[in-house]
XYZ file of C-alpha atoms in Angstrom:
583
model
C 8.151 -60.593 44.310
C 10.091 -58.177 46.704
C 12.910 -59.605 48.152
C 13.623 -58.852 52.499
C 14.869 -55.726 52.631
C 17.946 -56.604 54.984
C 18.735 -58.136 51.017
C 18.545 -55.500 49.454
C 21.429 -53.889 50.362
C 24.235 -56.629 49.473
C 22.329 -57.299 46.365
C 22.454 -53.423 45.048
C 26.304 -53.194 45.911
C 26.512 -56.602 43.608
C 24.320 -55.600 40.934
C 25.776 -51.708 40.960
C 29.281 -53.389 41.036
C 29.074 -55.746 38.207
C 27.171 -52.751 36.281
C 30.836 -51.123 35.931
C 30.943 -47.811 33.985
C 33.087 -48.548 30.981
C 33.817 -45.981 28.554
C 34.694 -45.921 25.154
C 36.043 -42.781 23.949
C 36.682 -42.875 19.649
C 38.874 -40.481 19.172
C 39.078 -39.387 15.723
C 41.190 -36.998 13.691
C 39.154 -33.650 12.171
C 39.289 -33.040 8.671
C 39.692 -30.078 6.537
C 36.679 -28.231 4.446
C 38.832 -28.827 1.603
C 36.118 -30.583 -0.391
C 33.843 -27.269 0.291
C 34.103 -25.508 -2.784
C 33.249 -28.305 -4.957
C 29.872 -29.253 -3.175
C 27.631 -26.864 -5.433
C 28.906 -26.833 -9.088
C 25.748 -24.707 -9.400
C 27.248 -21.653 -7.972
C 30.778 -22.115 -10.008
C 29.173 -21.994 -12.985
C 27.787 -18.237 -11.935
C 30.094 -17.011 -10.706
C 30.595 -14.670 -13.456
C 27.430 -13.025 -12.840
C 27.758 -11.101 -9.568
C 24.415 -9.903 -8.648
C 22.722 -13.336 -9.607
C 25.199 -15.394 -7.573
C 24.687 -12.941 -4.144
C 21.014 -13.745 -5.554
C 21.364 -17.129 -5.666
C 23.251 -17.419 -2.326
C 20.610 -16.149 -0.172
C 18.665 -18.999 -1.436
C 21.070 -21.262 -0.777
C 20.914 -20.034 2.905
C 17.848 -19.033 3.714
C 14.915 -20.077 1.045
C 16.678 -23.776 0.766
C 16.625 -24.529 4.130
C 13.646 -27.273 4.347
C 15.852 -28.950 1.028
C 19.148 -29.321 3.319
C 19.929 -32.071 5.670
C 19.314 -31.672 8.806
C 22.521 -31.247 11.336
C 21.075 -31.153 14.808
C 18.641 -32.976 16.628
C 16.269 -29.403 18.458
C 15.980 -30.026 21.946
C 12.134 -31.624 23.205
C 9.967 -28.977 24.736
C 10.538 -28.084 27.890
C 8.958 -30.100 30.971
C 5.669 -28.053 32.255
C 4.499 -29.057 36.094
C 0.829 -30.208 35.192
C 0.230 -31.673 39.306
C 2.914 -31.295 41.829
C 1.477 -32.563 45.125
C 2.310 -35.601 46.573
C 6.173 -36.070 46.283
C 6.440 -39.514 47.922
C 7.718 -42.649 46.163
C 5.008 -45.216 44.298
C 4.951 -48.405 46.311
C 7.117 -50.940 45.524
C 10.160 -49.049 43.955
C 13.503 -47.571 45.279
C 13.369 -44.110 46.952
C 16.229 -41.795 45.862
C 18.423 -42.721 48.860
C 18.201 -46.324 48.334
C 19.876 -45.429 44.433
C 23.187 -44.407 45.615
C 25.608 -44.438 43.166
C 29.171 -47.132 43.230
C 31.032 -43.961 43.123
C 30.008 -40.614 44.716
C 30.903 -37.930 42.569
C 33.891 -35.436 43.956
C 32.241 -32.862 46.289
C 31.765 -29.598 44.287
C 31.127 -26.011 46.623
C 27.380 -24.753 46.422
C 28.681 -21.561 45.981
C 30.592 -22.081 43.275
C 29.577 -20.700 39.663
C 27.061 -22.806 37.616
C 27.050 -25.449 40.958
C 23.995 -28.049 41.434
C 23.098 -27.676 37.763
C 22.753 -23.423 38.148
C 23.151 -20.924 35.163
C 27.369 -20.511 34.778
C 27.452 -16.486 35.410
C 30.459 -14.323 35.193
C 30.347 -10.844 35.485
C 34.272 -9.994 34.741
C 35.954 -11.818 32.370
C 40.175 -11.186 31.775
C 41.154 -11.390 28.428
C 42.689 -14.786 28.666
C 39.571 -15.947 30.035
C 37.595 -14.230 26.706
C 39.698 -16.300 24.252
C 39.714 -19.256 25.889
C 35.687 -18.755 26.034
C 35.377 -17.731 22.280
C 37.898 -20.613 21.337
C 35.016 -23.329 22.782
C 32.217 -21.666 20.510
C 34.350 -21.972 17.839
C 35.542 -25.834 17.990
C 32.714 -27.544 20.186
C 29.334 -24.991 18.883
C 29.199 -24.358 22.710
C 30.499 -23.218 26.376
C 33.646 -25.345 26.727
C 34.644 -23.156 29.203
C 31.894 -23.593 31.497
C 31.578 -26.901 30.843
C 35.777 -27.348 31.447
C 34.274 -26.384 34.743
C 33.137 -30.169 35.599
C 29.843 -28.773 37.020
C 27.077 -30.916 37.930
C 23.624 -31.412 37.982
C 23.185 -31.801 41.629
C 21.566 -35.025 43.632
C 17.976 -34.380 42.220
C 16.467 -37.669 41.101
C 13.057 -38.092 39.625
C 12.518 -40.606 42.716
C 10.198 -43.092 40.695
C 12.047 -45.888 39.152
C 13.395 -49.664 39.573
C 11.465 -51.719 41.320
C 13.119 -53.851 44.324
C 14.216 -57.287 43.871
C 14.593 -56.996 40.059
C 18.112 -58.088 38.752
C 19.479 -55.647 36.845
C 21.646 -57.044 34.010
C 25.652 -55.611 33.312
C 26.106 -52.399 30.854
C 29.273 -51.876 28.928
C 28.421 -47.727 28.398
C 29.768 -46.475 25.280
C 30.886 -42.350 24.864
C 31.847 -41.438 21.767
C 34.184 -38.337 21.514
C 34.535 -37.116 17.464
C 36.384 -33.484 17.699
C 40.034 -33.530 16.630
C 42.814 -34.661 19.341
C 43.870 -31.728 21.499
C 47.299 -32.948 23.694
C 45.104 -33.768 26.621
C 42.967 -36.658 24.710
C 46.034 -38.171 24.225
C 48.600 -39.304 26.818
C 47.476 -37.018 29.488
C 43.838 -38.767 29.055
C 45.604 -42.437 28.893
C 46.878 -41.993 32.338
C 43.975 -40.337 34.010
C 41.732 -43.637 33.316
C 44.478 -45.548 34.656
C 43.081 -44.830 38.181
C 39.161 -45.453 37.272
C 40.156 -49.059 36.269
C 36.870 -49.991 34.515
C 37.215 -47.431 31.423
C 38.884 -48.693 28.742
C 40.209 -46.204 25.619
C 39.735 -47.919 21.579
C 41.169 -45.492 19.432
C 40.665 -45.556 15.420
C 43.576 -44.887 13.086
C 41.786 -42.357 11.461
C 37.898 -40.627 11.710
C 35.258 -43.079 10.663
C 32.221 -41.327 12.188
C 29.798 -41.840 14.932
C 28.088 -45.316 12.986
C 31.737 -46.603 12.914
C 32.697 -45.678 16.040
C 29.904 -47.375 17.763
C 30.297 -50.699 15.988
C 33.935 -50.418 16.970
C 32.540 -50.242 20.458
C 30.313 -52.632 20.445
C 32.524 -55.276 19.422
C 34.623 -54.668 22.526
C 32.051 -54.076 25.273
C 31.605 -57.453 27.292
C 28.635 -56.829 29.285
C 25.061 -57.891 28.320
C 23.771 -54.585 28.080
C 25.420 -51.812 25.367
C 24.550 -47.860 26.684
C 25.418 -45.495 23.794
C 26.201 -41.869 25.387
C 26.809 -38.705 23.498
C 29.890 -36.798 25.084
C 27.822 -33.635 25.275
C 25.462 -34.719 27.863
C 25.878 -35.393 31.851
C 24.182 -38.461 33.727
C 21.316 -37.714 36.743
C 21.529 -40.216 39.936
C 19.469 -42.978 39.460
C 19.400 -43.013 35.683
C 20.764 -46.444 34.768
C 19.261 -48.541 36.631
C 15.465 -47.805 35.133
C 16.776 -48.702 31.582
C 18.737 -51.875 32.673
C 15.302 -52.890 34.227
C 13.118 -52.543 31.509
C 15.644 -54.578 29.395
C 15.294 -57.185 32.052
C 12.123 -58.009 31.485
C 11.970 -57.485 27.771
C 15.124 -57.691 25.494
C 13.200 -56.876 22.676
C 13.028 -53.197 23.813
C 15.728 -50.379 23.001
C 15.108 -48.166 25.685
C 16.104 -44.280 25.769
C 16.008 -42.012 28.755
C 13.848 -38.816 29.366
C 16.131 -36.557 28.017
C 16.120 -32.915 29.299
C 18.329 -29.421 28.572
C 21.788 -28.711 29.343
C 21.672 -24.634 28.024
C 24.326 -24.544 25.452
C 25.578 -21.278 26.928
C 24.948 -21.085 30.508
C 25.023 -25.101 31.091
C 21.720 -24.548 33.773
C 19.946 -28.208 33.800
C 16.994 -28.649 33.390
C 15.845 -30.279 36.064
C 13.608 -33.804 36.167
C 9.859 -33.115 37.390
C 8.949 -35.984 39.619
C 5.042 -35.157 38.870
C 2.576 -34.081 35.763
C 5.330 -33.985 33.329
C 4.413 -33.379 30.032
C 6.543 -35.625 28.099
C 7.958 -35.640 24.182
C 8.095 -38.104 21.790
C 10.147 -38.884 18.753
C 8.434 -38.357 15.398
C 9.990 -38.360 11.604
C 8.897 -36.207 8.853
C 8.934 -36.927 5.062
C 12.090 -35.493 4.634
C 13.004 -38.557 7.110
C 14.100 -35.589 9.303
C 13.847 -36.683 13.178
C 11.913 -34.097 15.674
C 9.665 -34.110 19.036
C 6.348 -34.425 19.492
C 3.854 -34.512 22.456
C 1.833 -37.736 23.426
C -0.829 -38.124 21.269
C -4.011 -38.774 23.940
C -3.860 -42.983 23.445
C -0.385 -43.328 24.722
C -1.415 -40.808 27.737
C -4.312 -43.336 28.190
C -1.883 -46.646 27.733
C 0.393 -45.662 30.511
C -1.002 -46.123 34.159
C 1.325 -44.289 36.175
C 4.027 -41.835 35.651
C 6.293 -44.583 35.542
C 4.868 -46.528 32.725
C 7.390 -46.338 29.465
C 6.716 -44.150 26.387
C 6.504 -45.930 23.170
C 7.721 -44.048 21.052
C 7.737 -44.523 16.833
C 11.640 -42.967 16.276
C 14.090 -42.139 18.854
C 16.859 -39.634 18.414
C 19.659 -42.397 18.695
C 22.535 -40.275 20.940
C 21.755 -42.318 24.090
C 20.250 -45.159 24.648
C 20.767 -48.739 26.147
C 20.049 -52.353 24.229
C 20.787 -55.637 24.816
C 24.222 -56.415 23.233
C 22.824 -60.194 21.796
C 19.316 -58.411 20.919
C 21.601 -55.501 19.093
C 23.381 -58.218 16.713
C 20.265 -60.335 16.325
C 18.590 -57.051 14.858
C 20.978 -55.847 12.903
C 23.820 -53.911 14.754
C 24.061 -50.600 12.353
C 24.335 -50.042 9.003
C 27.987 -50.513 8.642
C 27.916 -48.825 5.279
C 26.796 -45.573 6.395
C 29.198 -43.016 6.583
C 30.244 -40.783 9.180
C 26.587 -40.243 10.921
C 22.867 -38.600 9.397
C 20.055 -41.101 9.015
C 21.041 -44.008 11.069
C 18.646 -43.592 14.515
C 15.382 -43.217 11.609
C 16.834 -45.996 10.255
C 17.257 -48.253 13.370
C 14.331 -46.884 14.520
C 11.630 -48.379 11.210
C 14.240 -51.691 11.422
C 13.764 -51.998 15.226
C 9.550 -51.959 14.883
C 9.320 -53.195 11.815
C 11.414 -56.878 12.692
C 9.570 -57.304 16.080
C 11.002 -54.914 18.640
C 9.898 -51.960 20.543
C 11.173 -47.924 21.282
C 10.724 -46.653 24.534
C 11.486 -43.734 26.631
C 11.969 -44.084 30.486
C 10.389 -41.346 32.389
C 12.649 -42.743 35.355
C 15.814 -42.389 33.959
C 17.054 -38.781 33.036
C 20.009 -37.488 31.030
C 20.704 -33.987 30.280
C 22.205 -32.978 27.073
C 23.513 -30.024 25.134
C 21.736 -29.204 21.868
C 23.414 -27.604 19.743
C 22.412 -25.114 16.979
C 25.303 -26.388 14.380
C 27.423 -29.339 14.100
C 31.287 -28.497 14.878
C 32.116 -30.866 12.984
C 32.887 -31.243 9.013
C 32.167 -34.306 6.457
C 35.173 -35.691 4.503
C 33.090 -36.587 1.161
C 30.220 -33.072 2.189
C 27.126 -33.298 3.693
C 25.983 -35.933 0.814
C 26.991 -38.542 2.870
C 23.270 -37.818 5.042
C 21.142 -38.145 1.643
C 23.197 -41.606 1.050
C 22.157 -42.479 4.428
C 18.850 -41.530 3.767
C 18.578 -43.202 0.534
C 19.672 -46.767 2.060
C 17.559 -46.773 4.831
C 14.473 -45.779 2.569
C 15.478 -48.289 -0.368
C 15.500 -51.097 2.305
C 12.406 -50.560 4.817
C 10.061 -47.561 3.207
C 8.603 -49.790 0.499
C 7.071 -47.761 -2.093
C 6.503 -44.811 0.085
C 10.369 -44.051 0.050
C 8.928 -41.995 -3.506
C 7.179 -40.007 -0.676
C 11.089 -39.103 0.107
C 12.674 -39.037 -3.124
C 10.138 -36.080 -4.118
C 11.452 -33.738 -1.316
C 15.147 -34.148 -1.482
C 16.045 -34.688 -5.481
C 19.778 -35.150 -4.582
C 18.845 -38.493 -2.702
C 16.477 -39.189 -5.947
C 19.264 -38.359 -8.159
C 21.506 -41.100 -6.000
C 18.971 -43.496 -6.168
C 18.359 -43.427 -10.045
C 21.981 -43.760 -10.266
C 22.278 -46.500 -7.721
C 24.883 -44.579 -5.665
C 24.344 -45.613 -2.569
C 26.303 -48.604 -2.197
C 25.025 -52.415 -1.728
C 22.429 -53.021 0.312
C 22.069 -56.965 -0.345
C 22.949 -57.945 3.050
C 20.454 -55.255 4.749
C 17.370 -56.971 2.218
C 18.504 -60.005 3.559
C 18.334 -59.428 7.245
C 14.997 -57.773 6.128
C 14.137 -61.200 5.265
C 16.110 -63.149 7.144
C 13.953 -61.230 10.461
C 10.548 -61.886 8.481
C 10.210 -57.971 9.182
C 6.996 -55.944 8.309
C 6.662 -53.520 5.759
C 6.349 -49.997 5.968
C 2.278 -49.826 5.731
C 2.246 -52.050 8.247
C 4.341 -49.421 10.359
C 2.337 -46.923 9.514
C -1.034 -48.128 10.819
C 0.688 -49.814 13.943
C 2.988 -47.417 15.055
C 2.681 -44.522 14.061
C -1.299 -43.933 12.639
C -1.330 -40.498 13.761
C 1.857 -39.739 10.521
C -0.606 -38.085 7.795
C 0.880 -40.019 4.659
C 0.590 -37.813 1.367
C -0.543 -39.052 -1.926
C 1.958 -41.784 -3.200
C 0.861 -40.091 -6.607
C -0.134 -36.598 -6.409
C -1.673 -34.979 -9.834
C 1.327 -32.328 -9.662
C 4.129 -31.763 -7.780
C 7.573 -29.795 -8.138
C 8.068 -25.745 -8.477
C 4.988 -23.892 -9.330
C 6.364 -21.292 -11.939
C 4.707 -18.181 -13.189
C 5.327 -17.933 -17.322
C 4.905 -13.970 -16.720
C 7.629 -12.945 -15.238
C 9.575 -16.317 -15.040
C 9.987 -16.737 -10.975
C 8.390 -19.386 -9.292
C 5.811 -19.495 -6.113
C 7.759 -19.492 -2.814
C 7.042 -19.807 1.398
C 9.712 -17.250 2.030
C 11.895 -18.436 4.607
C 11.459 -20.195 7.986
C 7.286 -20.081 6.865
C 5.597 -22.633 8.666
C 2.141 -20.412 8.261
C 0.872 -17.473 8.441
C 4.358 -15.615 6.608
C 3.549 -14.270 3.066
C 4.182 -16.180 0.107
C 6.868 -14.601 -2.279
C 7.850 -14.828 -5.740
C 11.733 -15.581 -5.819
C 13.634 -16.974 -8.519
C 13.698 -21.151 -9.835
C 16.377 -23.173 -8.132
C 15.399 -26.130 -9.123
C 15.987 -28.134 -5.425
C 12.852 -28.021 -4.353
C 13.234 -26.791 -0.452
C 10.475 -23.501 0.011
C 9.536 -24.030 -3.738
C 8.130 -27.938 -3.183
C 4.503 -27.957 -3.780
C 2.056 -30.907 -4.414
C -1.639 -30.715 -5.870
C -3.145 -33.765 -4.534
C -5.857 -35.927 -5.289
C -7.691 -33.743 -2.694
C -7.490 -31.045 -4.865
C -5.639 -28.814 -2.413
C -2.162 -27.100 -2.906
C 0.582 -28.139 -0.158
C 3.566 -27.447 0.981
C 4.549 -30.918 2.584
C 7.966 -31.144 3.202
C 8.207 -30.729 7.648
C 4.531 -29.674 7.841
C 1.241 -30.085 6.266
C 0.781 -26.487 4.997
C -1.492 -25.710 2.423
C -2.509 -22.522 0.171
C -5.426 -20.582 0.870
C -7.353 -17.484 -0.371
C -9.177 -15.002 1.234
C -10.127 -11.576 0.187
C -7.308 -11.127 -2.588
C -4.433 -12.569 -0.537
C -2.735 -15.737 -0.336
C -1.593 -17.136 2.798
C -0.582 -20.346 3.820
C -1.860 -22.617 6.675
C -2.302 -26.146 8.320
C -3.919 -27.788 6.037
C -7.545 -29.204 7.313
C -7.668 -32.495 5.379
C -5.849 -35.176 7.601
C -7.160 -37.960 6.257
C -10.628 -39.802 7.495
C -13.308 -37.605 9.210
C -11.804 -34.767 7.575
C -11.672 -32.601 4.200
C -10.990 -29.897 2.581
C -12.658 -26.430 2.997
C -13.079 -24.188 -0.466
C -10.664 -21.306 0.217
C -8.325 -24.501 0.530
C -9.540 -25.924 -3.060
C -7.837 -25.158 -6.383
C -8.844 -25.954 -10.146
C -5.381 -26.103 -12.572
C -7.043 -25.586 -15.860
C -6.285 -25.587 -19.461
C -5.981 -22.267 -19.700
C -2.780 -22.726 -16.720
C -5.197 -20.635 -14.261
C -4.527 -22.355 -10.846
C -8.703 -20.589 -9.466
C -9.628 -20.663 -5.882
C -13.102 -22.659 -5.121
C -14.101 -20.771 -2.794
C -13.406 -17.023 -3.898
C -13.591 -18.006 -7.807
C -10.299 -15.718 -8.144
C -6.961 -16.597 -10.094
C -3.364 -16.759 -8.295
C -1.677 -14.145 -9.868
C 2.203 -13.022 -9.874
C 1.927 -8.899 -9.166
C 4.943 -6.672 -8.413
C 6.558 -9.948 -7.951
C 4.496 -10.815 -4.938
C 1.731 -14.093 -5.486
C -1.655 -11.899 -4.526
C -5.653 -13.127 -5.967
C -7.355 -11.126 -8.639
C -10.495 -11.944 -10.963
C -9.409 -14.167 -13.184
C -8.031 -13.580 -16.903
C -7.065 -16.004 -19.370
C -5.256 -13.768 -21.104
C -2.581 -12.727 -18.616
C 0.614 -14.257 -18.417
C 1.157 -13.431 -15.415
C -2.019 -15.706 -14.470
C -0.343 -18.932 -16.218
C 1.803 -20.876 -14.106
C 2.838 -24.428 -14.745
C 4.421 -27.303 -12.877
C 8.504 -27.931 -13.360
């Protein structure tokens, strides 16, 4: 029901007054790479034998890079303008000058570099200028100096959003900040939020991590609504109020906004689309790796207007808003994670599986710099993700957290040791929440997620008993690269392969990729069985026989290792360089 609209007025500058903006900034000491050197006792122990370690090395950066945690979240795709005709406001909601924000923002000049959300451009730089520019890359992984600017995105707003008369509930908004002090995040920062009155500063003794920061947070924010923020990212007009009113009518949904670019170099925005958007999704792969996905065509069908929220199976956790008593009754965060790597997957199963909902909010728009490396280092190494990893999958995968274990064997390793710290209380919330498992997930949430075989014939390295290398996707392959012969490892990264019970030969770890033959050569491709109404074409077929021959179906030809490159030739049980086996 719309309230009058002489109403509406007093009512906004209440609810938009009580919403105050309170800021949490964790500020947390850096730590040294100290603990570098002793990450990969595989390399010490060759380090006697030169040309084998350089060898070795570019595997390590290069051919393992599917086998490595994942740092950064890659940005969504960018927006595409399907329709863009009628710009008016849907009845029934607030036009963009009826969202005016409690606080204008200072008035910036038009003409000014990088202003209203432009490309930063600079033709002549000083030298001071140079450093200064070069020291940001280094310590934040992006422009500081354009960014030191304070530019903003401009007044744009996506003009569909909160509908009138709906009472929007408080938000305590929480930033958290994880570099190293510089002088001016310390007293010079105390007295600068002095004047703002509603941001308050919680600093930590020492760095405990994004996870720990949050909870830390959390446990001081007052309002009835918690916002997590990233500090890299910069807030459109308009964008709170569309995720305080969907958690007004449902407080069973953890809502994220429609998150678009922030260039990591120039700082140009990407601006919102009001119309035809073609929006992104977040997915997971079996390497419980986060990523983006477009709508598959029954959530394009569910929504009725551009308005209508995404659901969405995994979200990528840097900003979102829940209600605070809905964020204890579920769970809070795993407060036995460690410094940050796993825990939006994780919240993200926990959140569907014990009764609540994902969504994105077309209305609401953040922009947000995405980086290509992480600044920042990991006290204990980047183990602390696969322990993550391995705690979120021993308490809500079910059996298919083997699906996991086969693609990262330093999680597996942590998991047959038991590692990973107690999880008791997390299986107790589990079924304390009467949560579903992860099947039921699966066909409810996300149906579209092709789940491989739980027991595949063969899986591991595929290595040739010729010349002693094993089969390989080369690096960055996701099909249509050459295959290459390159030497065993051991982690499983480009060498993973699993014959399945479809009798086809994949390379599952981010993608469904799949061997194939075709006049001699081997190449590697999307793989055509998906499950039901699908299956698998013969040049996509393989026999492993006795004889170790791993023979095409549909050419009848053997794989075969030849001047160290994986090629197809008539088959011969006598050539070594025709046996390969599993390890």
């Amino acid at each position: 029901m719309r309230l009058p609209r002489r109403r509406h007025l007093a009512m906004r500058l209440a609810v938009v007054g009580s919403a105050f903006m309170f800021f949490l900034f964790i500020l947390q000491r850096d730590v040294s790479h100290r603990e570098q050197a002793t990450e990969k006792p595989w390399l010490r122990s060759l380090v006697s034998q030169k040309d084998h370690v350089l060898d070795l090395m570019l595997g390590a950066v290069n051919n393992l890079r599917d086998s490595m945690p994942k740092l950064q979240i890659r940005a969504p795709e960018p927006q595409q303008t399907l329709v863009s005709t009628n710009q008016t406001c849907l009845p029934g909601f607030y036009t963009p000058a009826e969202l005016k924000p409690f606080w204008e923002r200072p008035p910036q000049d038009p003409n000014s570099p990088g202003a209203d959300g432009k490309a930063f451009q600079k033709k002549e730089w000083t030298l001071l200028e140079t450093q200064e520019k070069e020291k940001g890359y280094k310590k934040h992984c992006f422009n500081a100096f354009a960014s030191d600017l304070a530019l903003r995105p401009g007044p744009d707003s996506t003009g569909l959003g909160v509908h009138r008369g709906l009472a929007l509930p408080r938000s305590s908004e929480l930033a958290t900040v994880s570099p190293s002090l510089p002088e001016y995040l310390k007293e010079p920062l105390e007295q600068y939020v002095k004047q703002l009155q509603v941001v308050k500063v919680v600093r930590q003794e020492e760095r405990k991590g994004l996870i720990t920061a949050r909870l830390l947070g959390a446990s001081v924010a007052q309002a009835e609504v918690l916002t997590f923020l990233d500090a890299h990212c910069e807030c459109f007009h308009g964008w709170l109020e569309p995720l305080l009113a969907r958690i007004a009518e449902d407080q069973t949904v953890v809502v994220s906004p429609d998150i678009v670019t922030i260039d990591l170099n120039t700082f140009e925005f990407s601006k919102p689309i009001r119309r035809g958007r073609v929006h992104s999704r977040g997915n997971f792969d079996w390497s419980l790796t986060f990523g983006w996905e477009t709508l598959p065509p029954h959530e394009k069908q569910r929504r009725k207007d551009e308005t209508y929220p995404i659901k969405s199976p995994t979200f990528a956790g840097g900003l979102f808003s829940i209600s605070k008593s809905y964020f204890e009754h579920i769970g809070t965060y795993d407060n036995q994670m460690e410094i940050w790597g796993g825990e939006n997957v994780e919240m993200s199963f926990r959140v569907w599986q014990c009764g609540g909902q994902l969504e994105i909010i077309p209305c609401s728009v953040v922009g947000h710099v995405f980086r290509t490396k992480s600044p920042h280092t990991f006290p204990k190494g980047i183990n602390v993700i696969a322990r993550n990893q391995v705690r979120l999958a021993e308490v809500w995968m079910d059996s298919y957290k083997e699906i996991f274990y086969r693609r990262n064997l330093q999680a597996a390793k942590m998991a047959q040791e038991k590692s990973f710290g107690d999880i008791s209380e997390r299986l107790q919330l589990r079924e304390r929440l009467h949560c579903h498992n992860f099947s039921w997930f699966l066909d409810n949430i996300y149906p579209e997620m092709f789940v491989p075989d739980l027991k595949p014939t063969f899986y591991g390295a595929i290595k040739n008993l010729g010349m002693d290398h094993c089969l390989d996707v080369g690096e960055s392959n996701n099909g249509g690269k050459p295959l290459i012969m390159y030497t065993c490892h051991g982690l499983g990264g480009n060498q993973y392969f699993e014959y399945t019970t479809q009798r086809d030969l994949r390379h599952n770890i981010a993608k469904q990729l799949c061997l194939h033959a075709s006049a001699g050569t081997l190449g590697l491709r999307s793989c055509h069985f998906t499950g039901k109404n699908s299956h698998v074409p013969k040049d996509e077929e393989w026999e492993l026989t006795q004889d170790k021959l791993i023979r095409n179906s549909g050419s009848g030809t053997c794989l075969t290792s030849k001047d160290k490159k994986p090629v197809m030739a008539p088959c011969d049980p006598g050539d070594p360089h025709q046996h390969w086996i599993f390890v």
